[in-house]
Short mmCIF file of C-alpha atoms and ligand atoms in Angstrom, two decimals:
data_model
loop_
_atom_site.label_atom_id
_atom_site.label_comp_id
_atom_site.label_asym_id
_atom_site.label_seq_id
_atom_site.Cartn_x
_atom_site.Cartn_y
_atom_site.Cartn_z
CA MET W 195 105.33 101.27 122.69
CA ASN W 196 101.73 102.49 122.97
CA VAL W 197 100.60 103.50 119.48
CA LEU W 198 97.33 105.25 118.75
CA VAL W 199 96.14 104.01 115.34
CA VAL W 200 93.83 106.47 113.57
CA ASN W 201 91.87 105.84 110.41
CA CYS W 202 89.91 108.96 109.32
CA GLY W 203 87.06 108.97 106.78
CA SER W 204 85.24 112.10 105.67
CA SER W 205 82.79 111.98 108.57
CA SER W 206 84.16 109.21 110.69
CA LEU W 207 87.28 108.25 112.62
CA LYS W 208 88.22 104.71 113.79
CA PHE W 209 90.91 104.26 116.46
CA GLN W 210 92.75 101.59 118.39
CA LEU W 211 95.32 102.03 121.14
CA ILE W 212 97.77 99.11 120.68
CA ASN W 213 100.92 98.10 122.48
CA SER W 214 103.46 97.27 119.74
CA GLU W 215 105.42 94.75 121.86
CA THR W 216 102.56 92.70 123.30
CA GLU W 217 100.17 93.40 120.37
CA ALA W 218 97.40 93.98 123.07
CA VAL W 219 94.66 96.36 122.12
CA ALA W 220 93.90 98.55 125.22
CA ALA W 221 90.89 100.31 123.76
CA LYS W 222 89.24 100.89 120.42
CA GLY W 223 86.23 102.64 118.99
CA LEU W 224 84.99 105.15 116.47
CA CYS W 225 83.60 108.68 116.05
CA GLU W 226 80.72 108.91 113.65
CA ARG W 227 78.79 111.78 112.10
CA ILE W 228 81.63 114.26 112.40
CA GLY W 229 80.42 117.60 111.02
CA LEU W 230 76.82 116.62 111.68
CA ASP W 231 75.75 115.79 115.29
CA GLY W 232 78.61 113.56 116.47
CA ARG W 233 78.75 110.24 118.31
CA LEU W 234 81.64 108.46 120.04
CA VAL W 235 81.71 104.72 120.61
CA TYR W 236 84.44 103.77 123.03
CA GLN W 237 85.33 100.22 124.05
CA PRO W 238 88.11 99.62 126.58
CA THR W 239 89.30 95.98 126.40
CA GLY W 240 87.50 93.96 129.04
CA GLY W 241 85.21 96.88 129.87
CA GLU W 242 81.74 98.07 128.86
CA LYS W 243 81.16 99.74 125.51
CA GLU W 244 80.25 103.42 126.00
CA VAL W 245 78.30 105.60 123.57
CA THR W 246 78.51 109.39 123.93
CA GLU W 247 76.49 111.81 121.77
CA ALA W 248 78.37 115.14 121.50
CA ALA W 249 78.93 117.81 118.83
CA MET W 250 81.99 117.17 116.74
CA PRO W 251 82.15 119.97 114.14
CA THR W 252 85.55 118.79 112.90
CA HIS W 253 88.02 115.95 113.26
CA THR W 254 89.83 118.02 115.96
CA GLU W 255 86.88 117.76 118.40
CA ALA W 256 86.60 114.08 117.50
CA ILE W 257 90.22 113.34 118.38
CA LYS W 258 89.86 115.46 121.53
CA MET W 259 86.94 113.23 122.64
CA VAL W 260 88.89 110.09 121.89
CA LEU W 261 91.89 111.38 123.94
CA ASP W 262 89.64 112.43 126.80
CA ALA W 263 88.04 108.96 126.83
CA LEU W 264 91.45 107.28 126.91
CA VAL W 265 92.48 109.19 130.08
CA ASN W 266 89.12 109.26 131.74
CA PRO W 267 89.75 108.39 135.44
CA LYS W 268 86.91 105.78 135.47
CA THR W 269 86.89 104.10 132.11
CA GLY W 270 90.14 105.27 130.58
CA VAL W 271 93.10 103.00 129.94
CA LEU W 272 95.90 105.55 130.39
CA LYS W 273 96.94 107.76 133.34
CA SER W 274 98.04 110.50 131.03
CA LEU W 275 98.48 111.19 127.30
CA ASP W 276 102.29 111.03 127.86
CA GLU W 277 101.81 107.25 127.68
CA VAL W 278 100.83 107.54 123.95
CA GLU W 279 104.27 107.35 122.35
CA ALA W 280 103.30 107.65 118.69
CA ILE W 281 100.36 108.00 116.36
CA GLY W 282 99.96 105.90 113.25
CA HIS W 283 97.67 107.26 110.54
CA ARG W 284 96.10 105.17 107.71
CA VAL W 285 96.44 107.34 104.63
CA LEU W 286 94.82 106.35 101.33
CA HIS W 287 96.97 107.74 98.55
CA GLY W 288 100.68 108.47 98.40
CA GLY W 289 100.80 108.57 94.61
CA ALA W 290 104.09 107.55 92.95
CA LYS W 291 106.28 109.51 95.32
CA ILE W 292 105.82 107.37 98.45
CA SER W 293 106.77 103.74 98.53
CA ASP W 294 106.92 103.24 102.29
CA SER W 295 105.47 104.38 105.59
CA CYS W 296 107.05 107.62 106.79
CA ILE W 297 107.32 109.86 109.80
CA ILE W 298 105.13 112.85 109.01
CA ASN W 299 106.90 116.12 108.29
CA ASP W 300 106.09 119.14 106.04
CA GLU W 301 107.29 117.27 102.95
CA VAL W 302 105.06 114.23 103.64
CA ILE W 303 102.08 116.55 104.32
CA SER W 304 102.63 118.23 100.94
CA VAL W 305 102.68 114.88 99.18
CA ILE W 306 99.42 113.87 100.87
CA GLU W 307 97.95 117.27 99.79
CA GLU W 308 99.19 116.78 96.17
CA CYS W 309 97.41 113.36 96.14
CA CYS W 310 94.04 114.77 97.16
CA ASP W 311 93.05 114.78 93.50
CA LEU W 312 93.68 110.98 93.37
CA GLY W 313 91.91 110.26 96.69
CA PRO W 314 89.36 113.09 96.94
CA LEU W 315 87.27 111.41 99.62
CA HIS W 316 90.01 110.08 101.85
CA ASN W 317 93.16 112.17 101.61
CA PRO W 318 91.59 115.38 102.86
CA ALA W 319 90.05 113.49 105.85
CA ASN W 320 93.41 111.80 106.55
CA LEU W 321 95.03 115.24 106.62
CA MET W 322 92.45 116.55 109.01
CA GLY W 323 93.21 113.62 111.39
CA ILE W 324 96.90 114.24 111.13
CA ARG W 325 96.62 117.97 111.84
CA ALA W 326 94.25 117.38 114.75
CA CYS W 327 96.75 114.97 116.36
CA MET W 328 99.61 117.34 115.83
CA GLU W 329 97.63 120.17 117.45
CA LEU W 330 96.37 118.14 120.39
CA MET W 331 99.58 116.18 121.06
CA PRO W 332 102.39 118.49 120.07
CA GLY W 333 105.80 116.89 119.78
CA LYS W 334 104.61 113.34 119.44
CA PRO W 335 105.72 111.49 116.35
CA ASN W 336 103.02 110.92 113.69
CA VAL W 337 103.50 108.24 111.06
CA ALA W 338 101.66 107.89 107.76
CA VAL W 339 101.02 104.33 106.54
CA PHE W 340 99.83 104.47 102.94
CA ASP W 341 97.34 102.13 101.26
CA THR W 342 99.24 102.55 98.01
CA ALA W 343 102.82 102.16 99.26
CA PHE W 344 103.23 98.38 99.08
CA HIS W 345 102.24 98.39 95.43
CA GLN W 346 104.95 100.86 94.37
CA THR W 347 107.25 97.94 93.46
CA MET W 348 105.02 96.98 90.51
CA PRO W 349 106.94 97.11 87.20
CA GLU W 350 105.99 99.66 84.54
CA LYS W 351 104.35 96.96 82.41
CA ALA W 352 101.94 96.19 85.24
CA TYR W 353 100.99 99.72 86.28
CA MET W 354 100.72 101.45 82.91
CA TYR W 355 97.39 101.74 81.18
CA ALA W 356 97.58 101.47 77.41
CA ILE W 357 96.32 104.98 76.72
CA PRO W 358 98.31 107.94 75.21
CA TYR W 359 101.47 108.27 77.26
CA LYS W 360 100.90 112.06 77.65
CA TYR W 361 98.22 111.31 80.24
CA TYR W 362 100.77 109.60 82.41
CA ASP W 363 103.19 112.37 81.82
CA LYS W 364 100.72 115.11 82.58
CA TYR W 365 98.50 113.59 85.24
CA LYS W 366 100.27 110.47 86.48
CA ILE W 367 97.35 108.29 85.35
CA ARG W 368 98.41 104.69 86.17
CA LYS W 369 97.51 101.79 88.38
CA TYR W 370 98.40 102.52 92.00
CA GLY W 371 96.56 99.76 93.93
CA PHE W 372 95.04 99.91 97.47
CA HIS W 373 94.74 97.76 100.66
CA GLY W 374 98.55 97.78 100.59
CA THR W 375 98.86 97.56 104.34
CA SER W 376 96.78 94.37 104.32
CA HIS W 377 98.57 92.85 101.31
CA ARG W 378 101.98 93.52 102.90
CA PHE W 379 100.93 92.14 106.27
CA VAL W 380 99.25 89.03 104.87
CA SER W 381 101.96 88.20 102.32
CA LYS W 382 104.62 88.45 105.08
CA GLU W 383 102.54 86.34 107.48
CA THR W 384 101.92 83.73 104.76
CA ILE W 385 105.65 83.40 104.09
CA LYS W 386 106.34 83.13 107.87
CA PHE W 387 103.45 80.80 108.65
CA LEU W 388 104.15 78.41 105.77
CA GLY W 389 107.94 78.55 106.20
CA LEU W 390 108.49 79.76 102.60
CA ASP W 391 111.80 81.31 101.55
CA PRO W 392 111.28 85.08 101.72
CA ASN W 393 113.76 85.50 98.85
CA ASN W 394 112.32 82.78 96.63
CA SER W 395 108.56 82.81 96.91
CA LYS W 396 105.51 83.54 94.83
CA VAL W 397 102.34 84.38 96.75
CA ILE W 398 98.92 85.51 95.79
CA VAL W 399 96.90 87.43 98.39
CA ALA W 400 93.10 87.63 97.94
CA HIS W 401 91.83 90.32 100.20
CA LEU W 402 88.06 89.87 99.95
CA GLY W 403 85.85 92.17 102.04
CA ASN W 404 83.38 94.87 101.20
CA GLY W 405 86.18 96.35 99.17
CA SER W 406 88.31 93.63 97.58
CA SER W 407 91.60 93.31 95.76
CA ILE W 408 94.12 90.68 94.79
CA SER W 409 97.85 91.02 94.62
CA ALA W 410 100.79 89.03 93.18
CA VAL W 411 103.79 89.07 95.44
CA VAL W 412 107.24 87.81 94.35
CA ASN W 413 109.91 87.53 97.08
CA GLY W 414 107.90 89.79 99.33
CA LYS W 415 107.41 92.51 96.66
CA CYS W 416 104.22 93.33 94.96
CA VAL W 417 104.38 92.83 91.17
CA ASP W 418 100.70 93.36 90.34
CA THR W 419 97.41 94.21 91.97
CA SER W 420 93.76 94.38 90.89
CA MET W 421 92.76 97.93 92.02
CA GLY W 422 93.85 100.78 89.85
CA LEU W 423 94.03 104.58 89.78
CA THR W 424 91.15 104.33 92.24
CA PRO W 425 89.70 101.40 94.14
CA LEU W 426 87.01 100.89 91.44
CA GLU W 427 89.04 98.60 89.22
CA GLY W 428 89.36 94.82 89.59
CA LEU W 429 87.11 92.39 91.47
CA VAL W 430 83.33 92.45 91.93
CA MET W 431 82.97 94.17 95.35
CA GLY W 432 80.10 94.98 97.71
CA THR W 433 78.93 98.03 95.74
CA ARG W 434 81.79 98.57 93.25
CA SER W 435 81.66 97.12 89.75
CA GLY W 436 85.33 96.34 89.31
CA ASP W 437 86.55 95.88 85.70
CA LEU W 438 84.28 96.84 82.86
CA ASP W 439 84.53 98.06 79.27
CA PRO W 440 84.94 101.90 79.66
CA ALA W 441 82.57 102.41 76.71
CA VAL W 442 79.76 101.26 79.01
CA LEU W 443 80.00 104.68 80.73
CA GLU W 444 79.33 106.65 77.52
CA TYR W 445 76.57 104.25 76.47
CA ILE W 446 74.63 104.48 79.78
CA CYS W 447 75.27 108.24 80.19
CA ASN W 448 73.71 108.85 76.78
CA LYS W 449 70.77 106.48 77.20
CA GLU W 450 69.90 107.68 80.71
CA ASN W 451 70.97 111.30 80.18
CA ILE W 452 73.25 111.35 83.25
CA SER W 453 76.69 112.84 83.79
CA VAL W 454 79.94 110.88 83.85
CA SER W 455 80.37 111.69 87.57
CA GLU W 456 76.88 110.40 88.31
CA MET W 457 77.77 107.20 86.39
CA VAL W 458 81.06 106.88 88.40
CA ARG W 459 79.06 107.22 91.58
CA ILE W 460 76.75 104.39 90.40
CA LEU W 461 79.75 102.27 89.54
CA ASN W 462 81.14 102.89 93.09
CA LYS W 463 78.00 102.79 95.18
CA GLU W 464 75.22 100.86 93.40
CA SER W 465 77.06 98.13 91.45
CA GLY W 466 78.97 95.02 92.44
CA LEU W 467 77.02 92.51 94.59
CA LEU W 468 74.34 95.15 95.26
CA GLY W 469 73.75 95.90 91.61
CA LEU W 470 73.96 92.28 90.41
CA SER W 471 71.47 91.14 93.06
CA GLN W 472 68.97 93.83 91.95
CA GLY W 473 69.49 95.78 95.14
CA LEU W 474 69.04 92.85 97.50
CA SER W 475 72.25 93.42 99.45
CA SER W 476 75.95 94.40 99.19
CA ASP W 477 76.68 92.08 102.14
CA PHE W 478 77.93 88.60 101.36
CA ARG W 479 76.25 86.97 104.32
CA ASP W 480 72.84 88.23 103.28
CA LEU W 481 73.37 87.00 99.79
CA SER W 482 74.62 83.55 100.77
CA GLU W 483 71.52 83.10 103.02
CA ALA W 484 69.30 84.22 100.18
CA MET W 485 71.09 81.93 97.72
CA GLU W 486 70.55 78.91 100.05
CA ASN W 487 66.81 79.80 99.94
CA GLY W 488 66.87 79.68 96.14
CA ASN W 489 67.13 83.36 95.33
CA PRO W 490 68.46 83.68 91.73
CA ASP W 491 69.58 87.30 92.16
CA ALA W 492 71.77 86.32 95.07
CA LYS W 493 73.17 83.36 93.11
CA ARG W 494 74.06 85.57 90.14
CA ALA W 495 75.90 88.01 92.37
CA ILE W 496 77.90 85.29 94.12
CA ASP W 497 78.64 83.44 90.84
CA CYS W 498 80.05 86.66 89.29
CA LEU W 499 82.09 87.41 92.46
CA CYS W 500 83.73 83.98 92.45
CA TYR W 501 84.30 83.88 88.68
CA ARG W 502 86.16 87.24 88.74
CA ILE W 503 88.38 85.99 91.61
CA ILE W 504 89.20 82.84 89.68
CA LYS W 505 90.16 84.85 86.57
CA TYR W 506 92.46 87.14 88.56
CA ILE W 507 94.20 84.29 90.39
CA GLY W 508 94.66 82.46 87.10
CA SER W 509 96.10 85.57 85.47
CA TYR W 510 98.51 86.29 88.38
CA ILE W 511 99.76 82.66 88.31
CA ALA W 512 100.52 83.20 84.61
CA ALA W 513 102.07 86.65 85.30
CA MET W 514 104.41 85.15 87.95
CA ASN W 515 105.02 81.98 86.02
CA GLY W 516 103.89 79.95 88.98
CA VAL W 517 102.70 80.28 92.55
CA ASP W 518 103.77 78.74 95.86
CA ALA W 519 100.82 79.89 98.06
CA ILE W 520 97.43 81.46 97.79
CA ALA W 521 96.21 83.32 100.86
CA PHE W 522 92.53 84.29 101.57
CA THR W 523 91.88 87.25 103.87
CA GLY W 524 89.26 89.97 104.62
CA GLY W 525 85.74 89.44 105.88
CA ILE W 526 84.77 87.13 102.99
CA GLY W 527 88.20 85.55 102.48
CA GLU W 528 88.53 84.63 106.15
CA ASN W 529 84.92 83.37 106.65
CA ALA W 530 83.26 82.31 103.45
CA ALA W 531 84.08 78.69 102.93
CA LEU W 532 81.83 78.58 99.88
CA VAL W 533 83.85 81.26 98.02
CA ARG W 534 87.19 79.53 98.86
CA LYS W 535 85.81 76.18 97.69
CA THR W 536 84.40 77.54 94.43
CA VAL W 537 87.70 79.22 93.63
CA VAL W 538 89.97 76.41 94.63
CA ASP W 539 87.92 73.72 92.91
CA ASN W 540 88.41 75.68 89.72
CA LEU W 541 92.24 75.48 90.07
CA SER W 542 92.33 71.64 89.95
CA TYR W 543 94.10 71.86 86.57
CA LEU W 544 97.16 73.03 88.61
CA GLY W 545 96.97 70.09 90.98
CA ILE W 546 95.58 72.29 93.77
CA THR W 547 93.19 70.44 96.01
CA LEU W 548 91.11 71.65 98.97
CA ASP W 549 90.91 69.91 102.29
CA GLU W 550 87.15 70.26 102.87
CA GLU W 551 87.42 69.78 106.59
CA ALA W 552 90.19 72.38 107.01
CA ASN W 553 88.21 74.78 104.80
CA LYS W 554 85.71 75.09 107.66
CA ALA W 555 88.44 77.29 109.24
CA ARG W 556 87.50 80.78 110.43
CA GLY W 557 89.60 83.65 111.79
CA GLU W 558 92.92 81.83 112.26
CA ASP W 559 96.09 81.12 110.21
CA LYS W 560 95.29 77.73 108.60
CA VAL W 561 96.29 75.69 105.62
CA ILE W 562 93.14 74.60 103.75
CA SER W 563 94.74 72.60 100.92
CA THR W 564 95.53 68.85 101.14
CA SER W 565 99.07 67.74 101.94
CA ASP W 566 99.56 66.57 98.36
CA SER W 567 98.28 69.83 96.80
CA LYS W 568 100.84 71.33 94.34
CA VAL W 569 100.19 74.77 95.79
CA ILE W 570 99.47 75.62 99.44
CA VAL W 571 96.23 77.42 100.01
CA ALA W 572 95.71 79.16 103.37
CA VAL W 573 93.40 81.42 105.33
CA ILE W 574 95.48 84.20 106.84
CA PRO W 575 93.48 86.82 108.83
CA THR W 576 94.47 90.37 108.14
CA ASN W 577 94.98 92.98 110.86
CA GLU W 578 95.55 96.36 109.36
CA GLU W 579 95.52 98.23 112.67
CA LEU W 580 98.24 95.99 114.10
CA ALA W 581 100.23 96.40 110.86
CA ILE W 582 99.96 100.23 111.18
CA CYS W 583 100.99 99.99 114.80
CA GLN W 584 104.06 97.85 114.02
CA GLU W 585 105.18 100.06 111.12
CA THR W 586 104.76 103.17 113.22
CA ALA W 587 106.72 101.70 116.19
CA ALA W 588 109.55 100.47 113.94
CA LEU W 589 109.96 103.90 112.33
CA VAL W 590 109.81 105.79 115.58
CA LYS W 591 112.30 103.46 117.28
CA ASN W 592 114.66 103.78 114.33
CA GLN W 593 114.54 107.56 114.60
CA LYS W 594 115.46 107.55 118.33
P1 ADP X 890 85.63 96.02 104.73
O1 ADP X 890 86.13 96.07 103.31
O2 ADP X 890 84.55 97.01 104.97
O3 ADP X 890 86.75 96.09 105.75
P2 ADP X 890 85.24 93.33 105.70
O4 ADP X 890 86.66 92.83 105.48
O5 ADP X 890 84.79 93.51 107.12
O6 ADP X 890 84.94 94.63 104.86
O7 ADP X 890 84.28 92.27 105.01
C1 ADP X 890 82.93 92.49 104.92
C2 ADP X 890 82.28 91.36 104.14
O8 ADP X 890 82.62 90.12 104.79
C3 ADP X 890 80.80 91.44 104.05
O9 ADP X 890 80.35 91.10 102.71
C4 ADP X 890 80.35 90.30 105.04
O10 ADP X 890 79.11 89.75 104.63
C5 ADP X 890 81.46 89.33 104.91
N1 ADP X 890 81.49 88.47 106.08
C6 ADP X 890 81.79 88.84 107.38
N2 ADP X 890 81.62 87.81 108.20
C7 ADP X 890 81.23 86.75 107.42
C8 ADP X 890 80.95 85.36 107.70
N3 ADP X 890 80.96 84.90 108.96
N4 ADP X 890 80.61 84.58 106.68
C9 ADP X 890 80.54 85.01 105.45
N5 ADP X 890 80.84 86.33 105.09
C10 ADP X 890 81.18 87.16 106.09
#
């Protein structure tokens, strides 16, 4: 089944056309600067990358350009749009009502609308993408794959914040977690690749990218994760602070005479690796290069990043009362041998040992612990687009 996978941001739209059976990507690309001037980057597999500047006042024009590119007689990969059998949308927030991917109908749309408060940047953009596809490809099934869904199996003790209960009652303030599509995909793949028992396994997934989160997965079900009500909680990320004492907000707001929302913006956009490195970079590669050249700001940022990962892994091993496998994924998790080594070396108290040679792995499923290690450590590349494609195809086939 040909599935168009769509991931809408407020002014951008990424897409891939994937065959769910062969897993082959026919074409991919992105629309940028939607609402401003507009630019489409289109890349058919095996063909030349094309860049087209054209006005895209809304997501509807952006999707229209993508569809036109896909059926373009010269560079397109489809004869007609009839060959697109379903559309899979990445949706940020499904709140507490949605625990799985679903075929989009009026009810699902109203839940996504209700959750706009919780995902103010993403949910409205996701809805625009959904509505545009419904308008331009009437009658085709649209599926929503939620970033929060996989984490809905967390028990109450893991998702509740210890604040007055009325805030949960009134506003549903709790931990939701994100990157769920990746955590689901990588935990499943880890179990399969390592031959673990799906009904008797404890796995930790460290998704480390620009945004990062860790999850604890027992028997394929998420029991805890590091992101919270929003993606700000948890690890040190590219520009997000992750965990901190909430009193820091009031203190800095008073000292600098800035508003709480300005401070939250700083915690999201100017903190993490970027903030710790005194503005050097939010990108791990830049920082590791600078650290090799003796830059102390880069070293501080990387030390803090690794230390927070170690603490989360340690706490999830305690929460699950053990662990069978730890999987590294995401841009940093899949590529940064240094981060994996720093983390795994600090787990030696558990009898976990790294195979230094295997740790040179990049971009493939690979065990990186030694054969006598008490816990298996592996690199398992994520593929969120393929996961969305597969979930979409499974739901649509089931419905037929
Ligand atoms: P996003 O959260 O935006 O999807 P990615 O998963 O693509 O992010 O991860 C981006 C991060 O991965 C950046 O910090 C980048 O420096 C890092 N990264 C990508 N490739 C490498 C590499 N070869 N070695 C080390 N770090 C890398």
